[in-house]
Coordinates of C-alpha atoms in Angstrom, one line a residue:
X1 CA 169.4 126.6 35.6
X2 CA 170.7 130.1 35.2
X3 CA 172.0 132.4 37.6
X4 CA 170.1 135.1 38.9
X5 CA 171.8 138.9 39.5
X6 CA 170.8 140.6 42.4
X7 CA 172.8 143.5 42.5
X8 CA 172.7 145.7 39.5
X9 CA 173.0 149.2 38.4
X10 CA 171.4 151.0 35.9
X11 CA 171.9 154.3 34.3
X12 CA 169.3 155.9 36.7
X13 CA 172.6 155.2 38.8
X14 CA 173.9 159.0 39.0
X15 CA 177.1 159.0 37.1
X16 CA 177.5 155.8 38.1
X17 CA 175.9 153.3 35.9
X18 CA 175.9 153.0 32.1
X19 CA 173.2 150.8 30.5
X20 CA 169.8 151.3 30.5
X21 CA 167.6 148.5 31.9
X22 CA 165.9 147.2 28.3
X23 CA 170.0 146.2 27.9
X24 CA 170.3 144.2 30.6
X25 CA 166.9 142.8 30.4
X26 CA 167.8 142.0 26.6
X27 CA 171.2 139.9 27.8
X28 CA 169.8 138.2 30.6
X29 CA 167.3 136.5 28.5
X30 CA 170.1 135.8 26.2
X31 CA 172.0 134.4 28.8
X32 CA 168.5 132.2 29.9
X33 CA 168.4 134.0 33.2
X34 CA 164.8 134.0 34.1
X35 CA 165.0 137.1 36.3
X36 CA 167.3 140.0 37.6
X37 CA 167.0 142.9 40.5
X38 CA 167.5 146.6 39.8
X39 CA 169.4 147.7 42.9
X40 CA 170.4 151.7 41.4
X41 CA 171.8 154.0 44.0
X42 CA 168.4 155.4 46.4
X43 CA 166.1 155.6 43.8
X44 CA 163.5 153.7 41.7
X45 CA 163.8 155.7 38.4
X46 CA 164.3 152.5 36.1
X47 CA 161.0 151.2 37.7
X48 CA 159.2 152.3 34.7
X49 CA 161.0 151.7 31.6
X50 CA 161.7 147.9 33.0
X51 CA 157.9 147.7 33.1
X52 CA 157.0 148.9 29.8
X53 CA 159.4 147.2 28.6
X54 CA 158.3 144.0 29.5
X55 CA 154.6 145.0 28.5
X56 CA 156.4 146.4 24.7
X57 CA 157.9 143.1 24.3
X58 CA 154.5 140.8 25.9
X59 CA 157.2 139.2 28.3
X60 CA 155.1 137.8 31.4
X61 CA 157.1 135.0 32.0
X62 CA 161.0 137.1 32.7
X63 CA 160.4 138.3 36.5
X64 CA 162.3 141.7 37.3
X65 CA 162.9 142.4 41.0
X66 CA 162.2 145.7 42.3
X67 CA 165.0 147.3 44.4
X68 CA 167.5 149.7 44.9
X69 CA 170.8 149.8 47.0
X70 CA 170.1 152.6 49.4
X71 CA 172.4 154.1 52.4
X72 CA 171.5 152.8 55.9
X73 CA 172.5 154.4 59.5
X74 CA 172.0 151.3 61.8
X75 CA 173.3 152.9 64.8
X76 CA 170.6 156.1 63.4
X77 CA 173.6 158.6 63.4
X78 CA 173.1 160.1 60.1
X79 CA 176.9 160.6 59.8
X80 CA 177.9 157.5 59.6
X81 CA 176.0 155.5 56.5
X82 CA 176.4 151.6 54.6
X83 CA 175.1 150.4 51.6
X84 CA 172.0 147.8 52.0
X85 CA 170.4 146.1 49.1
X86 CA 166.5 146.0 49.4
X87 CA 164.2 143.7 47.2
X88 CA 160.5 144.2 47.1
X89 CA 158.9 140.7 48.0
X90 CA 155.2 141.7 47.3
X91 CA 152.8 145.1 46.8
X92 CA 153.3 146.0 50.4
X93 CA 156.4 145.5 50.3
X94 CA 156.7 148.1 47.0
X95 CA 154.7 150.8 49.4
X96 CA 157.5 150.8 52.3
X97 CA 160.0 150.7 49.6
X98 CA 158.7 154.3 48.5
X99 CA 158.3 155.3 52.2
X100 CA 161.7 154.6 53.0
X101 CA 162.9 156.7 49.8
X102 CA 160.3 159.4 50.4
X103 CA 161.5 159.8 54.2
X104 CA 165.3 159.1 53.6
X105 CA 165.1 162.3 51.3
X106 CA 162.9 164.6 53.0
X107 CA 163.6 164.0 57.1
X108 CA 166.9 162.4 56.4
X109 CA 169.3 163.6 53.5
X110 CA 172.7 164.1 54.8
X111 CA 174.4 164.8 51.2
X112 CA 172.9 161.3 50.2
X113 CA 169.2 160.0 51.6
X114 CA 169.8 157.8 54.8
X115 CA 167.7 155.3 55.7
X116 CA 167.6 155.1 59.8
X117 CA 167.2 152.0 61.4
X118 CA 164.0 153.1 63.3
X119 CA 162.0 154.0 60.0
X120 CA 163.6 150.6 58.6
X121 CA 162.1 148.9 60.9
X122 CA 159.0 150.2 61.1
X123 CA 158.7 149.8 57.1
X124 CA 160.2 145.8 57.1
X125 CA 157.5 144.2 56.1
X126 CA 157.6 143.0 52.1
X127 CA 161.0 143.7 51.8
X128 CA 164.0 141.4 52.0
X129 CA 167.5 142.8 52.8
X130 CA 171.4 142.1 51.7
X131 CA 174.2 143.2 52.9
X132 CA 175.5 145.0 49.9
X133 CA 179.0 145.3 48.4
X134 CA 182.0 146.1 50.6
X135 CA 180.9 149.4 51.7
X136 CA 177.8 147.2 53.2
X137 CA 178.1 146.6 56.8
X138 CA 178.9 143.3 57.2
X139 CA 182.1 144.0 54.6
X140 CA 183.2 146.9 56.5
X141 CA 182.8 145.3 60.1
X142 CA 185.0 142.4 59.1
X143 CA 187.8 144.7 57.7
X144 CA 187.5 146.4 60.7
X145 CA 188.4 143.1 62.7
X146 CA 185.0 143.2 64.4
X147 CA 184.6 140.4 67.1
X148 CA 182.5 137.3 65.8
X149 CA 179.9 138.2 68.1
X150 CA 179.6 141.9 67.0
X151 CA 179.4 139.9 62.9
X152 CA 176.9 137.8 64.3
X153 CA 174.7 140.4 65.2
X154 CA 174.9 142.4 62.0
X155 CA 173.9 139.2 60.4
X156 CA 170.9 138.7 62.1
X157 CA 169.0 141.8 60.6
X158 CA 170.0 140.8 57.1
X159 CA 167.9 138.2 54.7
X160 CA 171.0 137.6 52.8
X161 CA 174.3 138.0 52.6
X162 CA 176.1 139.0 49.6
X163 CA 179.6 138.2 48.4
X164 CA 181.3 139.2 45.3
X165 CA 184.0 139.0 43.0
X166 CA 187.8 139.4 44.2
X167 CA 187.9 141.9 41.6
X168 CA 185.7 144.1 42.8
X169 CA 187.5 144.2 45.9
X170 CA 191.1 144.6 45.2
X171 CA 191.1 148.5 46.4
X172 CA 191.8 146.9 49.7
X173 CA 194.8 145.7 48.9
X174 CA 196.0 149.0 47.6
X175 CA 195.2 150.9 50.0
X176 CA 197.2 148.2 52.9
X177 CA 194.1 147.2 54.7
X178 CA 194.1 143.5 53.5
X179 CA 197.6 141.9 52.2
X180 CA 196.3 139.9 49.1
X181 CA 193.9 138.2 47.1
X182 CA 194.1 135.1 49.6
X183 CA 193.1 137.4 52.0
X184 CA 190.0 138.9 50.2
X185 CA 189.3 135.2 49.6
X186 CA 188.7 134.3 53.1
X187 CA 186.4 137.1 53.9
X188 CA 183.9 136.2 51.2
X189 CA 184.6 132.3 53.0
X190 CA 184.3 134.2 56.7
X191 CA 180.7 135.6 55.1
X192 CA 179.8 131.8 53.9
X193 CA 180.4 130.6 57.4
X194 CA 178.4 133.6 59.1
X195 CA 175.9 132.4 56.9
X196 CA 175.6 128.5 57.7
X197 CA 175.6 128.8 60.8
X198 CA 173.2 132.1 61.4
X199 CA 170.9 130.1 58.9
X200 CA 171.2 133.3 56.0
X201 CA 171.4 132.0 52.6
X202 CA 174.3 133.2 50.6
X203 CA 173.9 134.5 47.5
X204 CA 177.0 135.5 44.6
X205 CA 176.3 139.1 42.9
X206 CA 179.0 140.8 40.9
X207 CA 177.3 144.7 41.5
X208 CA 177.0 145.2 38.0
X209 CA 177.6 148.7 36.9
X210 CA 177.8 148.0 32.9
X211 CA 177.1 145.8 29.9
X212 CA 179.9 144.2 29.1
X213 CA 183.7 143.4 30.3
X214 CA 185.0 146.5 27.7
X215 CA 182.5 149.0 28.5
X216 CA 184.6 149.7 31.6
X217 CA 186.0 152.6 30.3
X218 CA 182.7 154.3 29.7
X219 CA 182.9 154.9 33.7
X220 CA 186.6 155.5 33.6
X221 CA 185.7 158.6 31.2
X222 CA 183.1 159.4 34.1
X223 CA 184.8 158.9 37.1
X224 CA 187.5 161.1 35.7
X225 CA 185.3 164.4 35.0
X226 CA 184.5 163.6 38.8
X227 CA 187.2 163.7 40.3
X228 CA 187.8 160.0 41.3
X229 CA 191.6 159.7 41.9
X230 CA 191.0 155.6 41.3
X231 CA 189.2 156.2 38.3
X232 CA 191.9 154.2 36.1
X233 CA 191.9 151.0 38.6
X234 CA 188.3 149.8 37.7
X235 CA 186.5 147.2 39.0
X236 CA 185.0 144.8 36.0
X237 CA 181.4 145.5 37.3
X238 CA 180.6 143.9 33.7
X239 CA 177.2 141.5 33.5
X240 CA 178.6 138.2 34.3
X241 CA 177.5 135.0 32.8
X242 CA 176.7 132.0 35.3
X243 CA 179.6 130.3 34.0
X244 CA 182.1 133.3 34.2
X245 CA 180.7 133.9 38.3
X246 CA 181.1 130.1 38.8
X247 CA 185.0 130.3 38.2
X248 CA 184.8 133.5 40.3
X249 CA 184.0 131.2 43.4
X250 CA 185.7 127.9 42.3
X251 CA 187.9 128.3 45.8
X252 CA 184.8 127.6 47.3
X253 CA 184.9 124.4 45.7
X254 CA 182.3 123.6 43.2
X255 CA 179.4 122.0 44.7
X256 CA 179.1 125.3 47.0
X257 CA 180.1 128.0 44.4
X258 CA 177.5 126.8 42.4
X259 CA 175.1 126.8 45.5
X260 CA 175.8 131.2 45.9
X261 CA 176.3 132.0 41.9
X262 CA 172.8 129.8 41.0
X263 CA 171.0 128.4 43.7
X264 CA 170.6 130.4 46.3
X265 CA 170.5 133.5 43.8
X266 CA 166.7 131.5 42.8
X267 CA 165.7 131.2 46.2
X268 CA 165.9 134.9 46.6
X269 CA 163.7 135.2 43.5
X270 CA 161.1 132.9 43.8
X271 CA 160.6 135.1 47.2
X272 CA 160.0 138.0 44.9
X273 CA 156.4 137.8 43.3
X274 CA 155.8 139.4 40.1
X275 CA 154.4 143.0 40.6
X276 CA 153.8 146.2 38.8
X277 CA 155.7 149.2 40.4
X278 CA 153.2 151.5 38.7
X279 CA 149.9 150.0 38.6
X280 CA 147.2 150.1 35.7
X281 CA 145.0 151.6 38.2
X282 CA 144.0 155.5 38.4
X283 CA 144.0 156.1 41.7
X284 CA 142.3 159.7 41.5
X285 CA 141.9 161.6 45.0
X286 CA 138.8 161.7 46.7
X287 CA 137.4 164.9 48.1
X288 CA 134.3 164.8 50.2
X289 CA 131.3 166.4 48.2
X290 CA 133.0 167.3 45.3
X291 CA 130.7 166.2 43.0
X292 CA 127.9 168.4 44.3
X293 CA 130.5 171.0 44.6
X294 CA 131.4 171.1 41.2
X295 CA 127.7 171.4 40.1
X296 CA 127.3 174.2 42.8
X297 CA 130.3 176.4 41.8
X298 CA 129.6 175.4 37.6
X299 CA 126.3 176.5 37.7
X300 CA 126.4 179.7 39.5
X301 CA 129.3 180.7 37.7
X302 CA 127.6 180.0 34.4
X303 CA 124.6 182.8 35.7
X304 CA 127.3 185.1 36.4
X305 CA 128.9 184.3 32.9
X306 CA 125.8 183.9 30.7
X307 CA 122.7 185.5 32.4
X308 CA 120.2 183.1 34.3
X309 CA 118.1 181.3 32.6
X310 CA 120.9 179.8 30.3
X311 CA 121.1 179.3 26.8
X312 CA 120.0 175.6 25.6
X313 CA 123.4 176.0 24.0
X314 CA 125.4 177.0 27.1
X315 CA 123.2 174.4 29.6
X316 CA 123.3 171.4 27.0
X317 CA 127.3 171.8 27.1
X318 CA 127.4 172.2 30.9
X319 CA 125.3 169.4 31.5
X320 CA 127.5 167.0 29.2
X321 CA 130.8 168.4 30.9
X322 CA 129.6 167.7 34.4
X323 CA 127.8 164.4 33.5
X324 CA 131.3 163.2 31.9
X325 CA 133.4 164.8 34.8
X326 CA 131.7 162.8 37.6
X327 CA 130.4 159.9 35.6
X328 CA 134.6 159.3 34.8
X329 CA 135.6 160.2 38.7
X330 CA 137.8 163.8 37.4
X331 CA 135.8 165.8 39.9
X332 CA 138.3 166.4 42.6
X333 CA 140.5 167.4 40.1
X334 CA 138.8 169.8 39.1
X335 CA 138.0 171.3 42.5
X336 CA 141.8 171.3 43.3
X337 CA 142.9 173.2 40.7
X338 CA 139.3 175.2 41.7
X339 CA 140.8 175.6 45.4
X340 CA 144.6 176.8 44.5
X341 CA 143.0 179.2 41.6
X342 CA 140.9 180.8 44.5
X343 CA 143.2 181.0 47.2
X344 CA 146.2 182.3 45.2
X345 CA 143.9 185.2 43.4
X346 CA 142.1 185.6 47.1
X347 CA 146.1 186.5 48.5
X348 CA 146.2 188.6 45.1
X349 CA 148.4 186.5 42.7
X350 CA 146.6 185.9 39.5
X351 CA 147.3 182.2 38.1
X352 CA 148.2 181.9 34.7
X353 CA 146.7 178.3 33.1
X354 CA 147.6 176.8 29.7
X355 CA 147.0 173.1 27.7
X356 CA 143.4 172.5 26.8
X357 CA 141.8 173.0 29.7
X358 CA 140.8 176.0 28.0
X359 CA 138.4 173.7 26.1
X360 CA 136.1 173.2 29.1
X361 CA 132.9 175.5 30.1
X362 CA 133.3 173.6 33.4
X363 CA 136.9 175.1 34.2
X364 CA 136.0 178.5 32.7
X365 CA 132.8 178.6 35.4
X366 CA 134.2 177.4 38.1
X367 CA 137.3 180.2 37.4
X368 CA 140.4 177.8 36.6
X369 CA 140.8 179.5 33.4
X370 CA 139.9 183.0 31.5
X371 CA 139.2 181.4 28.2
X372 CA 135.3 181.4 27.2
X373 CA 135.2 178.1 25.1
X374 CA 131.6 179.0 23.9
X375 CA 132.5 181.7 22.8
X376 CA 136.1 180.6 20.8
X377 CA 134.1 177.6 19.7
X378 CA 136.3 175.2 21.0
X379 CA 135.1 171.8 21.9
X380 CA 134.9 169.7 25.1
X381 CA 136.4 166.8 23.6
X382 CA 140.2 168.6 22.6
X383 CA 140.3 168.2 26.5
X384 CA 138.8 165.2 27.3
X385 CA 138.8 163.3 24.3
X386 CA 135.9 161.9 22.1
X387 CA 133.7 159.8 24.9
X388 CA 135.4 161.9 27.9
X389 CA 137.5 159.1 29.7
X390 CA 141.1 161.3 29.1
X391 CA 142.8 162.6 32.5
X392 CA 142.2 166.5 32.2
X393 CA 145.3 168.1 32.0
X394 CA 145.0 171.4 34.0
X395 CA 148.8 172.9 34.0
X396 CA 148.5 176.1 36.4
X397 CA 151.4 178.7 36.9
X398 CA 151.8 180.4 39.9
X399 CA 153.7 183.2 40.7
X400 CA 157.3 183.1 41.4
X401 CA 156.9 184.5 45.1
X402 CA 153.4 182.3 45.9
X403 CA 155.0 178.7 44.8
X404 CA 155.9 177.8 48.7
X405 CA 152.5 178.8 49.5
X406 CA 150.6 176.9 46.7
X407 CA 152.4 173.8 47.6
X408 CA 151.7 174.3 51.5
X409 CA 148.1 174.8 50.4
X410 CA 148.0 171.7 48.6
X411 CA 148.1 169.9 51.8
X412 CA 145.6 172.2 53.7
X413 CA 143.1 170.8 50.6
X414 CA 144.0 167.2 50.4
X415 CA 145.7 166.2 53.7
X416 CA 149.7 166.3 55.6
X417 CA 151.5 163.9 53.8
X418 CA 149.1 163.1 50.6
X419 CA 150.7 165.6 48.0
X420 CA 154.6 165.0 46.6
X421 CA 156.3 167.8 43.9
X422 CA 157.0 166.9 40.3
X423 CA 160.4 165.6 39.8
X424 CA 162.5 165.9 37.0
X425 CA 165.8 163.7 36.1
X426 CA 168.5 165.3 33.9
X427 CA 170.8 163.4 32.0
X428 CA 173.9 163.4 30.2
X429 CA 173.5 165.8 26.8
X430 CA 175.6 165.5 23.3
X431 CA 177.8 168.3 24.0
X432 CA 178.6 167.5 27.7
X433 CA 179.7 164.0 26.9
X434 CA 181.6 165.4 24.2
X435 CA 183.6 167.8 26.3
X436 CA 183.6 164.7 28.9
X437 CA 185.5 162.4 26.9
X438 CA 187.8 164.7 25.1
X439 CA 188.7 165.9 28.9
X440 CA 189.5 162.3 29.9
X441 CA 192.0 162.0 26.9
X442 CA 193.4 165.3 26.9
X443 CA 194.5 164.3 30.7
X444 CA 196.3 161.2 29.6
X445 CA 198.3 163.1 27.0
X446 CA 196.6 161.3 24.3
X447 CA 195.4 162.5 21.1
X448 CA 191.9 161.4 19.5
X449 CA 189.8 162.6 16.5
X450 CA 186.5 163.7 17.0
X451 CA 185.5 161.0 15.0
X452 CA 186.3 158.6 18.0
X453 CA 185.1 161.1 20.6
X454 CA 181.5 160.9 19.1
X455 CA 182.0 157.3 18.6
X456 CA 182.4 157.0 22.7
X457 CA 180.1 159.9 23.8
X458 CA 177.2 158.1 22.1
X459 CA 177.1 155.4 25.0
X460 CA 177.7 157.7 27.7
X461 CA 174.6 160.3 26.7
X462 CA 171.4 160.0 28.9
X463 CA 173.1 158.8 31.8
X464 CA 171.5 160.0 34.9
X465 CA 173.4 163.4 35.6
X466 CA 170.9 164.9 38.5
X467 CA 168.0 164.7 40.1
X468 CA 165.8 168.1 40.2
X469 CA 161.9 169.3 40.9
X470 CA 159.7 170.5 38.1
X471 CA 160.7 174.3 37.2
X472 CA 159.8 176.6 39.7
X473 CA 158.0 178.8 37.1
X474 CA 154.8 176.1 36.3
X475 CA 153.4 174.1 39.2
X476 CA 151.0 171.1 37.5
X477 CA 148.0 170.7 39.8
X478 CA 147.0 167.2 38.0

């Protein structure tokens, strides 16, 4: 049996990770690992390529865990924040895991998104919860010389409890607060004993950051171009096979090393059921009567357009369009974008549409776009493919000084706390990486041809640089 890592970072980890997922997915199979947890820095953005990934590859037996390593306030001051790892255990579990990001960033961000204790515990359900690396509580509150009773009660709130490689960990004897590597020894064993006797399973993770043991200097080049003053004393956050994490713990002796590295490291998986973070589903909104509405507002805007009685032309095309609207659920859709059209030219900002809406008689009746596609001959199906089952795409722009409103009015149509904004994620370009690694060099007085520099900047590019909202000029109803 194969080990299992819990702790991992991806490159959705902001300028702090370095492989994609598909690479570590790749290795662990190649390793026969059976499963591993994304644990990126308060988000879920790898969610989706690990997914498709698995579905690319027809993979339905490799289990991925769902996860992040978020920053939690367990006193709820928002000024004072440790690292958590969180696994989703099940689909409800997968729901309060997005609750907890979506409140951490909008009620709570205090330069990172904190998790409060309160919201945590009101979203536990489904989720199980480690106590991170050694900024996780339990790390901190034994170099802190915390009583065994204070330990004891930071234990009891956890699931599991994590310890790590002495190399990751070696900054404390740096900086003076522990004296050596015996000492960093017996607080992983201090964790071990918390453990047996609180009843927590233990599990080894080596908070995996990249690839492989050389690849270290990939986040050397950008910890440097942050700032990072420790940037040359990496940890080797490398992807460690069972057998190299089994000599990590042999002072444990081997019957329990292999106990955190492989056993328990199982047991925390076979907790985690198989789930899809985005599901096959399309979960439309619902909007009372808006499939009468639609038919209402289509047809007397078709009279206004076309004269009453209608052409057998103009009523055979309506009849199809709002026959394949309802028939494939796209109704509220279409009133939406209806609503925010209305509203926004009622307060007198005009809305500008593009994409193929334009080739619907439906849209151009009910007033979500100016385009007559009777009259440019321009066919339902460009929008909603041959036998009408395609997601309309109705892209709306809104006037720089009405975006706050549209978005407020979103929520007036479909309900407080129902409606999100577009994200965006920018990554790492060519040139930047470029500039990036010649920087790194250029500060260690070292020359290098731009041969080399290209060579390195290709595994740095599309690393996750920032996290954004969709550009302020379009606002995407759909």
């Amino acid at each position: 049996m194969e080990r299992v890592e819990l702790h991992l970072h991806t490159n959705m980890s902001q300028m702090d990770g370095i492989n994609c997922i598909t690479d570590y997915i790749n290795k662990a199979k190649e390793y026969g690992m059976t499963s591993l947890a994304i644990t990126d820095h308060a988000v879920v953005q790898a969610f989706p390529q690990a997914q498709s990934y698995l579905e690319k590859i027809g993979d339905n037996e490799f289990n991925v865990l769902y996860g992040m390593e978020g920053y939690y306030a367990p006193d709820n001051n928002i000024n004072e924040s440790y690292h958590i790892s969180i696994l989703v255990k099940n689909e409800i579990g997968l729901k309060n895991l997005y609750k907890l990001i979506s409140i951490s960033n909008l009620q709570y961000f205090n330069k990172k998104p904190i998790i409060m204790n309160d919201i945590l515990k009101e979203n536990r359900e489904g989720l199980l919860l480690g106590t991170a690396c050694n900024m996780g509580e339990l790390y901190q509150a034994i170099i802190k010389n915390r009583t065994d009773e204070e330990l004891e009660q930071i234990v009891k709130k956890y699931d599991y409890l994590e310890i790590q490689p002495i190399g990751n960990n070696t900054e404390f004897i740096r900086n003076g607060k522990v004296k050596d590597v015996k000492a960093l020894q017996d607080i992983n064993i201090k964790i071990l004993n918390l453990g047996t006797k609180l009843n927590k399973l233990v599990v080894a993770t080596s908070d995996t950051h990249f690839l492989n043991k050389e690849d270290e200097i990939y986040r050397r080049i950008l910890q440097t171009n942050q700032g990072y003053k420790e940037a040359e004393n990496q940890p080797p956050l490398y992807f460690r096979t069972t057998e190299e994490m089994i000599k990590e713990f042999e002072y444990l002796g081997q019957d329990k090393a292999y106990e955190v590295v492989v056993t328990n490291t199982n047991k925390i998986a076979d907790m985690c059921n198989r789930i899809k973070p985005i599901s096959d589903e399309k979960c439309y909104p619902i909007l009372p009567n808006s499939n009468l509405e639609i038919k209402e507002l289509a047809y007397k805007g078709a009279y206004k357009l076309y004269g009453d009685p209608l052409s057998k032309e103009v009523q055979n095309r309506l009849d199809t369009e709002l026959e394949s609207i309802i028939e494939n659920n796209f109704a509220t859709l279409y009133m939406i974008a209806q609503k925010l059209v209305s509203k926004s030219n009622k307060d007198g900002y005009i809305v500008g549409n593009r994409g193929c809406i334009a080739s619907s008689l439906v849209a151009y009746c009910i007033g979500i776009t100016e385009v007559d596609p009777i009259r440019f001959n321009i066919p339902f199906e460009t929008l909603a493919g041959i036998n009408g089952e395609k997601e309309p795409d109705i892209d709306l722009n809104f006037s720089n000084e009405y975006q706050q409103k549209a978005q407020e009015y979103m929520e007036v149509i479909c309900g407080k706390g129902t409606t999100f904004k577009a994200g965006t994620i920018g990554t790492l370009a060519d040139k930047t990486v470029f500039v990036y690694v010649e920087n790194y060099f250029n500060e260690k007085g070292l020359e290098i041809e731009d041969k080399e520099i290209e060579k390195l900047s290709q595994r740095i590019v599309g690393i996750k640089r920032t996290t954004g909202q969709h550009p302020r000029w379009s606002n995407s109803s759909t």
